[in-house]
Short mmCIF file of C-alpha atoms in Angstrom, two decimals:
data_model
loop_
_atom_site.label_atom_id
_atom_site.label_comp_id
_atom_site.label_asym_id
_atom_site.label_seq_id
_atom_site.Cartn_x
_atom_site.Cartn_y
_atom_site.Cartn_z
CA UNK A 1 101.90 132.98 143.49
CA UNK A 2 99.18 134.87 140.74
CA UNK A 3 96.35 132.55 139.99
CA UNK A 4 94.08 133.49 137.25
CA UNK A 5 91.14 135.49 138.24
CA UNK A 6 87.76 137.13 136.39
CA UNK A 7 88.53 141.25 135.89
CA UNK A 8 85.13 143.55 135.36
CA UNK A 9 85.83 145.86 132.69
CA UNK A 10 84.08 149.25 132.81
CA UNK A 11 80.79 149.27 131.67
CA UNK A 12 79.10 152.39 130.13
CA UNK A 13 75.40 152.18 129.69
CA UNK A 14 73.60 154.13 126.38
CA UNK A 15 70.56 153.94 124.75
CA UNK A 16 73.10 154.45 121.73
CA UNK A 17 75.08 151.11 122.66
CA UNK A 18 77.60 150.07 125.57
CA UNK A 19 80.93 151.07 125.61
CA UNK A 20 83.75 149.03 127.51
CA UNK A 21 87.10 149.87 127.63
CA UNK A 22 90.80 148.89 129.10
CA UNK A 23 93.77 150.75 130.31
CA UNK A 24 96.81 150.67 132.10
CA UNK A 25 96.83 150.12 134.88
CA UNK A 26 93.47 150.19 135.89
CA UNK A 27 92.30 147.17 134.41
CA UNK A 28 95.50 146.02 132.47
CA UNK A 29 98.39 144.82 135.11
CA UNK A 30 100.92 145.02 132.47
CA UNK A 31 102.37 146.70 129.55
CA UNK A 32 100.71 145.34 126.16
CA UNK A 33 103.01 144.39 124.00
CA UNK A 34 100.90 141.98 121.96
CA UNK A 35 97.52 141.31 120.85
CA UNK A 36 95.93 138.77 118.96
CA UNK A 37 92.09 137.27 118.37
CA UNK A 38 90.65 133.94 117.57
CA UNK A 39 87.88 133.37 115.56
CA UNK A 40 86.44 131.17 112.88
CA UNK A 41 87.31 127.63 115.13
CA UNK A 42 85.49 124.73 113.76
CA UNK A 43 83.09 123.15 116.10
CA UNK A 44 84.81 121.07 118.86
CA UNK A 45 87.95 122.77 118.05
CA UNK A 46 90.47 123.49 120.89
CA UNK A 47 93.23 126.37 120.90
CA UNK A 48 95.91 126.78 123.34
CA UNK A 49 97.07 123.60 125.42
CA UNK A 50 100.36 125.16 127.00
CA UNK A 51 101.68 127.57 129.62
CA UNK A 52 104.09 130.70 129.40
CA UNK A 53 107.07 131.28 131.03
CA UNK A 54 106.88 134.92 131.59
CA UNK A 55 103.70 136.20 129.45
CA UNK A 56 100.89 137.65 131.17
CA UNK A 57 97.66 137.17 129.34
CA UNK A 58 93.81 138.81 129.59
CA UNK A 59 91.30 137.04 127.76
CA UNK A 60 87.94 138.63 126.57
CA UNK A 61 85.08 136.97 124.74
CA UNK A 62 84.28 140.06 122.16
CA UNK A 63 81.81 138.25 120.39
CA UNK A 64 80.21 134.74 120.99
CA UNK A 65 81.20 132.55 124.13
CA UNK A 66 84.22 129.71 124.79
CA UNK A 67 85.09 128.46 127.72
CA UNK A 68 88.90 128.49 129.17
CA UNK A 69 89.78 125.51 130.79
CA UNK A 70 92.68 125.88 133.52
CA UNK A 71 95.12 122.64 134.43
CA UNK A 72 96.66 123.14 137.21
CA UNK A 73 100.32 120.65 138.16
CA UNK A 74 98.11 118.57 140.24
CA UNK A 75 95.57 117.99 137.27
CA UNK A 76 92.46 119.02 138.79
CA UNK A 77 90.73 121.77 136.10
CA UNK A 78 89.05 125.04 136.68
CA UNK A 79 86.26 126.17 133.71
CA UNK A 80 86.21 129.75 132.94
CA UNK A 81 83.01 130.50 130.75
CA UNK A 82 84.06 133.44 129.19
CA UNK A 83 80.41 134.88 126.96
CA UNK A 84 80.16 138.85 128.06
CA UNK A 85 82.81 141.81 126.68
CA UNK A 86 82.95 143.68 129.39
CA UNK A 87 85.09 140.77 131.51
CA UNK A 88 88.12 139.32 131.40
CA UNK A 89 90.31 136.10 132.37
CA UNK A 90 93.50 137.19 133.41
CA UNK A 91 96.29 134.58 133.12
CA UNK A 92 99.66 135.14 135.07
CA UNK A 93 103.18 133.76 133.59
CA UNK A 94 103.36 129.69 134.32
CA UNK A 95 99.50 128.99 133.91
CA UNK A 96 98.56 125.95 131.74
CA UNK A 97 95.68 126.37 129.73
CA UNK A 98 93.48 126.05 126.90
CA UNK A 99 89.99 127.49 125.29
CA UNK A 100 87.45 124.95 123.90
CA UNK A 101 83.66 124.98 123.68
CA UNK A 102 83.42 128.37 120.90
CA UNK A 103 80.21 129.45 119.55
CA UNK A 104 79.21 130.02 116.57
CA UNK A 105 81.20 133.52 115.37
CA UNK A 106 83.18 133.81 119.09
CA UNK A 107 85.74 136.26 118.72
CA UNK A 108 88.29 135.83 121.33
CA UNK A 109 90.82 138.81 122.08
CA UNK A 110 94.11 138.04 123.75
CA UNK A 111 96.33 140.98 125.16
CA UNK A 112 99.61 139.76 126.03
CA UNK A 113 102.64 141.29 128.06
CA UNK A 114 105.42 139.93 125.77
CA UNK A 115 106.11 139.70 122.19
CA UNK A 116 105.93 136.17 120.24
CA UNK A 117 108.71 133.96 121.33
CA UNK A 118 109.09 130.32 121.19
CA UNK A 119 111.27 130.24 124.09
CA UNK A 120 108.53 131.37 126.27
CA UNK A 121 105.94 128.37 124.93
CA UNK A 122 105.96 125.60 127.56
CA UNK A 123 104.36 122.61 125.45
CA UNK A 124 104.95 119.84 128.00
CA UNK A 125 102.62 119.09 130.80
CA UNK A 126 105.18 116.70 132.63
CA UNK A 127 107.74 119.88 132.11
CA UNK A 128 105.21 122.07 133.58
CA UNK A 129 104.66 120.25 136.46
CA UNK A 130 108.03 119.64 137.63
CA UNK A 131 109.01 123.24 136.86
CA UNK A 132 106.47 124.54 139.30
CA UNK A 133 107.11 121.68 142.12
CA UNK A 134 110.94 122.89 142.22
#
C-alpha cells in the first residue's frame, strides 16, 4: 500500500531568482489531469477533511505555509508542514486528509490525477475505515 511521502522538486539556484519545476514522470507519478490552488482561507480555517477513491494528489505550498494533517483508519495523525516550493506532499488514492494552519497569503497548489467527480469524494470517516479494513 502507497503512503504519502515528502517529494524534492528540482531546485535551480540564480542570482536572478530560483526556478523549480515538475514533470512526468520524474517528479509527477501520474498523468495530471487536474489542478487547482487554495488561497485567501480565513484564519483557523480548514480545507479538505476526506479521502479519494482513486485520485492521486501532490501538494505544494507556492506561497506562505499550511500544514497537512494525515488520519489514518486507526486515528493516529501525521503533520505535514508544508512552507518551501520546491517540495511536495504526495497523497496516494484512499488517504484521509485535510490542510489547516495557512499563513497569511499561502497559496496552496494541488495537481490531481483525475478529473472532478463526486463519486470519487469519500466524506465519511467510519466509511473510510471499514473500506480499508476489508
Amino acid at each position: 500500500m502507497e503512503v504519502p511521502q515528502l517529494i524534492q522538486l528540482p531546485k535551480i539556484q540564480d542570482v536572478r531568482g530560483n526556478l523549480t519545476f515538475l514533470q512526468n514522470p520524474q517528479q509527477v507519478p501520474f498523468e495530471v489531469r487536474r489542478v487547482f490552488w487554495l488561497y485567501d482561507v480565513p484564519g483557523g480555517g480548514i480545507r479538505g477533511g476526506h479521502a479519494y477513491y482513486r485520485q492521486k494528489e501532490i501538494i505544494i505550498a507556492l506561497s506562505g505555509s499550511f500544514d497537512v494533517v494525515v488520519t489514518y483508519p486507526n486515528g493516529t495523525k501525521e503533520k505535514f508542514s508544508l512552507n518551501r516550493s520546491y517540495y511536495g506532499l504526495y497523497l496516494p488514492p484512499k488517504t484521509w486528509s485535510h490542510v489547516e494552519n495557512f499563513s497569511t497569503n499561502a497559496l496552496s497548489l494541488h495537481i490531481s490525477s483525475e478529473h472532478f467527480s463526486h463519486e470519487d469524494y469519500l466524506r465519511d470517516f467510519e466509511e473510510f475505515k471499514l473500506l480499508l479494513n476489508e
